[in-house]
XYZ file of C-alpha atoms in Angstrom:
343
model
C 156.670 137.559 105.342
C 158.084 138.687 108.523
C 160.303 135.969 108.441
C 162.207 137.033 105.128
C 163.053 140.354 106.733
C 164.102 138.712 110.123
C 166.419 136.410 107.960
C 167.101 139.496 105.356
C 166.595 137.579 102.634
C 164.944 136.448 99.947
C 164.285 132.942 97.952
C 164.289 131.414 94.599
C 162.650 127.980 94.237
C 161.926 125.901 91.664
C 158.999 123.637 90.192
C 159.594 121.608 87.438
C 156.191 120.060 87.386
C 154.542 123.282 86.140
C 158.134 124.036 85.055
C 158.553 127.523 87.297
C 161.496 129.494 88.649
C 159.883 131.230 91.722
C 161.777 134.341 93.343
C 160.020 135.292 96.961
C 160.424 138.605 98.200
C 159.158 141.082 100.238
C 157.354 144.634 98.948
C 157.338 147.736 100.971
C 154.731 146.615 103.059
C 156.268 143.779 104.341
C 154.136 141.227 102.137
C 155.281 138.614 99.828
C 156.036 139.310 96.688
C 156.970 136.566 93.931
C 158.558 136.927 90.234
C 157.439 133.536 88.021
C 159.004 132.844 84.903
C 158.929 129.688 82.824
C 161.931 127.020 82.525
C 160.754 123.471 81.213
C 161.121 121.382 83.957
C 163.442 123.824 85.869
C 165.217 121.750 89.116
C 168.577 122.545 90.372
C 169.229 126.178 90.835
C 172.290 128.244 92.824
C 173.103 131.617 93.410
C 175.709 133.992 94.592
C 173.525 137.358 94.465
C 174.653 138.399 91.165
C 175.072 135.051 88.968
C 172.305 132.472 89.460
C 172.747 128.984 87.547
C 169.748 126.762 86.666
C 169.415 123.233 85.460
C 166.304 122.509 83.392
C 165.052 120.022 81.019
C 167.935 119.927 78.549
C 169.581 123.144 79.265
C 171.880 125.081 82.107
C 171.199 128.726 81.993
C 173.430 131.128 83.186
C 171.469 133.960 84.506
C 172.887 137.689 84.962
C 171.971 140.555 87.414
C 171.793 143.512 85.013
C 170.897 147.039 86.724
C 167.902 148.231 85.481
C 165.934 151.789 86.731
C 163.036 150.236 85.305
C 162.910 147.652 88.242
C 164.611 149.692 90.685
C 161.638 151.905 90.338
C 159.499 149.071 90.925
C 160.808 148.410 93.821
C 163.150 145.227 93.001
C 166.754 145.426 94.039
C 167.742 142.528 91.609
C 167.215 141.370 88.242
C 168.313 138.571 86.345
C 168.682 138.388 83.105
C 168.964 135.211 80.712
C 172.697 135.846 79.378
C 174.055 131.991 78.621
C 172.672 128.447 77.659
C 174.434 125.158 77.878
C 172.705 122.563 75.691
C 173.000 119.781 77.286
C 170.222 117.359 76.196
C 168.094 115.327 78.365
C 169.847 114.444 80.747
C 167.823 114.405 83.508
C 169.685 117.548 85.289
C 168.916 117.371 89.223
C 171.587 119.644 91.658
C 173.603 122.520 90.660
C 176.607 124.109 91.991
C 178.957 126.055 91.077
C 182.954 125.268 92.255
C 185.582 127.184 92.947
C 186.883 128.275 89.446
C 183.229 129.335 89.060
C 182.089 126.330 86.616
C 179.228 124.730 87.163
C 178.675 120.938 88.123
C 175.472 119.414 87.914
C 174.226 115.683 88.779
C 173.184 114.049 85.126
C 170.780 111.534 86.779
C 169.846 109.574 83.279
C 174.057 108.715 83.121
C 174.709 108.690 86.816
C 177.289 111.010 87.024
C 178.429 114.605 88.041
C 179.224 116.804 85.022
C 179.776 120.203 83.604
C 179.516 122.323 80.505
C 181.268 121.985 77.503
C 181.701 124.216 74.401
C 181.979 120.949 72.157
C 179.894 118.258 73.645
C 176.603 117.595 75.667
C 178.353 117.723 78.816
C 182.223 116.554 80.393
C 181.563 113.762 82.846
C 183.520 114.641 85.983
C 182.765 111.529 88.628
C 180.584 108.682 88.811
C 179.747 105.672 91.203
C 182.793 103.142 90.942
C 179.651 100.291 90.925
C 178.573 102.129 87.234
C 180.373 100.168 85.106
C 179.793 102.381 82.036
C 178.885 105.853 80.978
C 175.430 104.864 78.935
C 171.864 106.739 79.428
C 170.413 104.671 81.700
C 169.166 105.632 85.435
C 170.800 103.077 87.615
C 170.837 104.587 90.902
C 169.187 107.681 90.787
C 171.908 109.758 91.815
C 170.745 113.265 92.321
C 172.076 115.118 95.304
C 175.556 116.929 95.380
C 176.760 118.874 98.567
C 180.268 120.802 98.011
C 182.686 121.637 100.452
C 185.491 124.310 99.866
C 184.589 124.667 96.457
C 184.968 121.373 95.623
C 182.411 118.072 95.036
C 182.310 116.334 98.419
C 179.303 114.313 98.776
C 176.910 113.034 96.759
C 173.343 111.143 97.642
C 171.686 108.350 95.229
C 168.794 106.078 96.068
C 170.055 102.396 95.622
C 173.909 101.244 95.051
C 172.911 99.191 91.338
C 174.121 98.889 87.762
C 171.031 98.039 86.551
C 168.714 100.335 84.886
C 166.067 101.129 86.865
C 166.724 98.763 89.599
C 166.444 101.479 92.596
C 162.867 101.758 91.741
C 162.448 98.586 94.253
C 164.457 99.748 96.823
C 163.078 102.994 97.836
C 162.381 102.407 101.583
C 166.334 101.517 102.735
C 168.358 101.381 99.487
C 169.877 104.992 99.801
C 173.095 106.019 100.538
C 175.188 108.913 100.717
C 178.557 108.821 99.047
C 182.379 110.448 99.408
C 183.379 111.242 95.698
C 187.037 111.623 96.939
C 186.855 108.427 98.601
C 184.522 106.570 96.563
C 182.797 105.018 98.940
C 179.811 105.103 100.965
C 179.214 106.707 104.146
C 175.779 105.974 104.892
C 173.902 103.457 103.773
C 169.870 102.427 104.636
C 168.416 105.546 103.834
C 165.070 106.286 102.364
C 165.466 108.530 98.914
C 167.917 110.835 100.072
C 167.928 113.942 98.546
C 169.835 117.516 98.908
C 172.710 117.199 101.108
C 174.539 120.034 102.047
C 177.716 121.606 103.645
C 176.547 124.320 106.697
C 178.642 125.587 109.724
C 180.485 122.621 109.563
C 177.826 119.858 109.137
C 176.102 117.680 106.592
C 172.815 117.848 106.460
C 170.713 116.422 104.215
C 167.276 115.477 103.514
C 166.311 111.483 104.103
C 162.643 112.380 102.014
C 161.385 108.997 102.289
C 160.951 108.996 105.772
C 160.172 112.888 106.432
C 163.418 114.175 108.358
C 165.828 116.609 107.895
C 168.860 115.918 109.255
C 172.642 115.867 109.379
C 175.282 113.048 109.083
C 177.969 111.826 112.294
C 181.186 111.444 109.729
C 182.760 109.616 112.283
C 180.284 107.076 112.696
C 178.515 107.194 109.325
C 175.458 107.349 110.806
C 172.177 109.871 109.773
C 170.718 111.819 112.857
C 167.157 112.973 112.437
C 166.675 116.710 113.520
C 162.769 117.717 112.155
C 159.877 116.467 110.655
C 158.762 117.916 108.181
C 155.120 117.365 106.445
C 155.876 116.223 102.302
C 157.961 114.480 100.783
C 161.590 116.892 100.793
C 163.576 118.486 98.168
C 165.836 121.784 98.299
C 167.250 122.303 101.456
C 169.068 125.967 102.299
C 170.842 127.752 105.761
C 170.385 130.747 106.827
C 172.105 131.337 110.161
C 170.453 128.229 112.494
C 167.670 128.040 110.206
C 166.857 125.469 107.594
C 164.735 126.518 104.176
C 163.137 122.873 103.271
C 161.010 122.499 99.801
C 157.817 120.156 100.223
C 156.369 118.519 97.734
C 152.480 116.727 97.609
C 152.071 113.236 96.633
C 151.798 112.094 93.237
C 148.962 109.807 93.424
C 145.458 109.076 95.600
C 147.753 111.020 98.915
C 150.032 108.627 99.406
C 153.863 108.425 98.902
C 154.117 104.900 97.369
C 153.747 102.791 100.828
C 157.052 104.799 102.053
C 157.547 104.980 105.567
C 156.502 109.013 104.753
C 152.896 107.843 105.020
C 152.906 106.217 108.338
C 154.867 109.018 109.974
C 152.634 111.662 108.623
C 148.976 109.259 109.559
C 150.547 108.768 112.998
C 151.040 112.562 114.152
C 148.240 113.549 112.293
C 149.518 115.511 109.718
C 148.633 116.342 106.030
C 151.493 116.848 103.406
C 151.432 120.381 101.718
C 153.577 121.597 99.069
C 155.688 124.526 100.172
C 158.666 125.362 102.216
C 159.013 124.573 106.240
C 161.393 126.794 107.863
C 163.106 124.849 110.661
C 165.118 126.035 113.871
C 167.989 123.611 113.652
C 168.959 124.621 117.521
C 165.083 123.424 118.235
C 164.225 121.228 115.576
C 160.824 123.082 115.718
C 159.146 124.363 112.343
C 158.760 128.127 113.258
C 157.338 129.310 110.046
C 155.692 127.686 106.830
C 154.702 128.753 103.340
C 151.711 126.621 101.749
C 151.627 127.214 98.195
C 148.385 126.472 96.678
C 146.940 125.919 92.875
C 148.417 123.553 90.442
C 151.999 123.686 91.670
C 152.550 120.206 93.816
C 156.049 119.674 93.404
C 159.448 121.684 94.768
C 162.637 120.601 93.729
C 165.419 123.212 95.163
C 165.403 126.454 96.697
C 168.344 128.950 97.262
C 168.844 131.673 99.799
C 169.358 135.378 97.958
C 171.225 137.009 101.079
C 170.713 140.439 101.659
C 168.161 140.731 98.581
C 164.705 141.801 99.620
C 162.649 141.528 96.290
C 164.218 139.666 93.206
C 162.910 139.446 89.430
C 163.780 137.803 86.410
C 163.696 138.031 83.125
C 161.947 135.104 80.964
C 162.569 133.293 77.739
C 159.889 135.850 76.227
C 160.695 137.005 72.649
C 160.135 140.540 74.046
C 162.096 140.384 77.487
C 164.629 139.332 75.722
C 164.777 141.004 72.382
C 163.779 144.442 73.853
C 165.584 144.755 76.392
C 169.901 145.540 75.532
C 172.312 146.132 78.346
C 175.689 147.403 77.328
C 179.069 149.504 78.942
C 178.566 153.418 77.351
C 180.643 156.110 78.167
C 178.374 156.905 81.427
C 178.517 153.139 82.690
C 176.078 150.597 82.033
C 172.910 151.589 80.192
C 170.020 149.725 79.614
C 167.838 150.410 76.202
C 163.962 149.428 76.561
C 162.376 149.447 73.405
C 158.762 149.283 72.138
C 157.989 145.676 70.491
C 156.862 147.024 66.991
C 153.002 146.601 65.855
């Protein structure tokens, strides 16, 4: 895990096909080391270093760094802890991100909107397509990517401009678009399930995963320009410097990607999908590094860069992570009580 040290950080990365919240780090010895814990369905995820916000199946879980000499001792330099859940209800939770008054917004696919927590309802919608007529449970566009900018909701990415339910499902090889939620409006249109766009060094990039290519959008001329191929079908997309974190994901069914143009592009340089993360030189547009992961895990839907953090943990939803272990202010400073689960 060379790379990790070069790039002094670390990773967390979500599954929610096995329904996983993976933290990649690095031990002593310079080899990888990974916390798993269980979310249902866990997708979008952010961090700042000490809070880190996930979306899963009908949650959004505030998570907690809590110093603990239990873990230092093992050799992790963070910990998070399970401290807040937001019931939310299905709503088919893709991105997270946290603005600049430090709430979260998430995109509620299933209503086609962006929304946050509330104390007295499922969730408080915040924007939606002017096309969606109505607020009802229905997945019209698949809307599922959300970049910010300045601590604010800037773009947004959604598969097919419809108010019918379901309708995007036949226009997955040029119905996407990326949208301005201040100026309601598209900016690019004929894209191929677009997914993960993102504010970097001045840019938006995003991910056009039907076709294979990272890349970032001309503003100007509302146009998408391909920088890297990359071998799966992509979701999560990070920066670190002038590199590019990119989540792979295997297809679904018999190894293909439903006749997108995905399949052609990997048959014609040869190339077999993997699920994983590609690690891309955006100067070069060259893959310089790549993480296969192998087993039962076939699907990645986000990954976040822990800067500065070289081997992260987590606690669970465990009965005895979290009823055993109390963190609280004392007299000395925090403490944190272990106990023995009784017999």
């Amino acid at each position: 895990m060379s790379w990790l040290e070069e790039l002094d950080a670390s990773l967390a990365v979500t599954t929610y096909q096995v329904g996983k919240l993976l933290l990649l780090g690095r031990n002593d010895r310079g080899q990888l080391a990974t916390s798993e814990r269980s979310f249902r369905r866990a997708m979008g995820v952010t961090t700042d270093g000490q809070t880190l916000w996930l979306a899963t199946a009908f949650q959004v879980w505030r998570m907690e760094h809590q110093f603990d000499n239990h873990a230092r001792d093992a050799g992790y330099d963070r910990l998070f802890v399970p401290r807040i859940a937001y019931t939310t209800g299905d709503l088919d939770l893709h991105d997270i991100a946290i603005d600049s008054l430090g709430q979260p917004l998430f995109v509620a696919t299933l209503f086609n909107c962006l929304a946050t927590v509330s104390t007295e309802q499922s969730f408080e919608q915040v924007w939606r397509p002017p096309f969606i007529t109505t607020l009802t449970a229905e997945d019209r566009c698949h809307l599922n990517g959300l970049a910010m900018v300045d601590g604010q909701p800037r773009y947004v990415t959604l598969c097919h401009q419809s108010d019918v339910n379901r309708a995007w499902k036949k226009h997955r090889m040029l119905g996407g678009e990326l949208w301005s939620t201040t100026d309601n409006e598209p900016i690019v249109t004929g894209l191929s399930m677009p997914h993960s766009p993102r504010w970097h060094d001045g840019r938006l990039w995003l991910l056009n995963s039907g076709t294979g290519y990272l890349g970032y959008v001309d503003l100007d001329r509302g146009e998408f320009e391909p920088v890297a191929f990359v071998p799966g079908y992509a979701r999560g997309l990070a920066f670190v410097d002038h590199y590019a974190i990119v989540g792979l994901s295997r297809p679904r069914e018999q190894n293909k990607f439903g006749g997108l143009a995905l399949d052609d592009e990997l048959a014609k340089r040869g190339m077999t999908s993997y699920a994983g993360l590609a690690i891309v030189d955006l100067e070069t547009g060259q893959t310089v590094q790549t993480l296969e992961i192998e087993g039962r895990i076939a699907e990645l839907y986000d990954v976040a860069v822990l800067a500065g953090i070289h081997r992260p943990a987590a606690l669970g939803l465990s009965p005895n992570d979290l009823r055993y272990n109390v963190w609280a202010d004392a007299e000395a400073g925090r403490r944190h009580w272990r106990r023995t689960p009784r017999k």
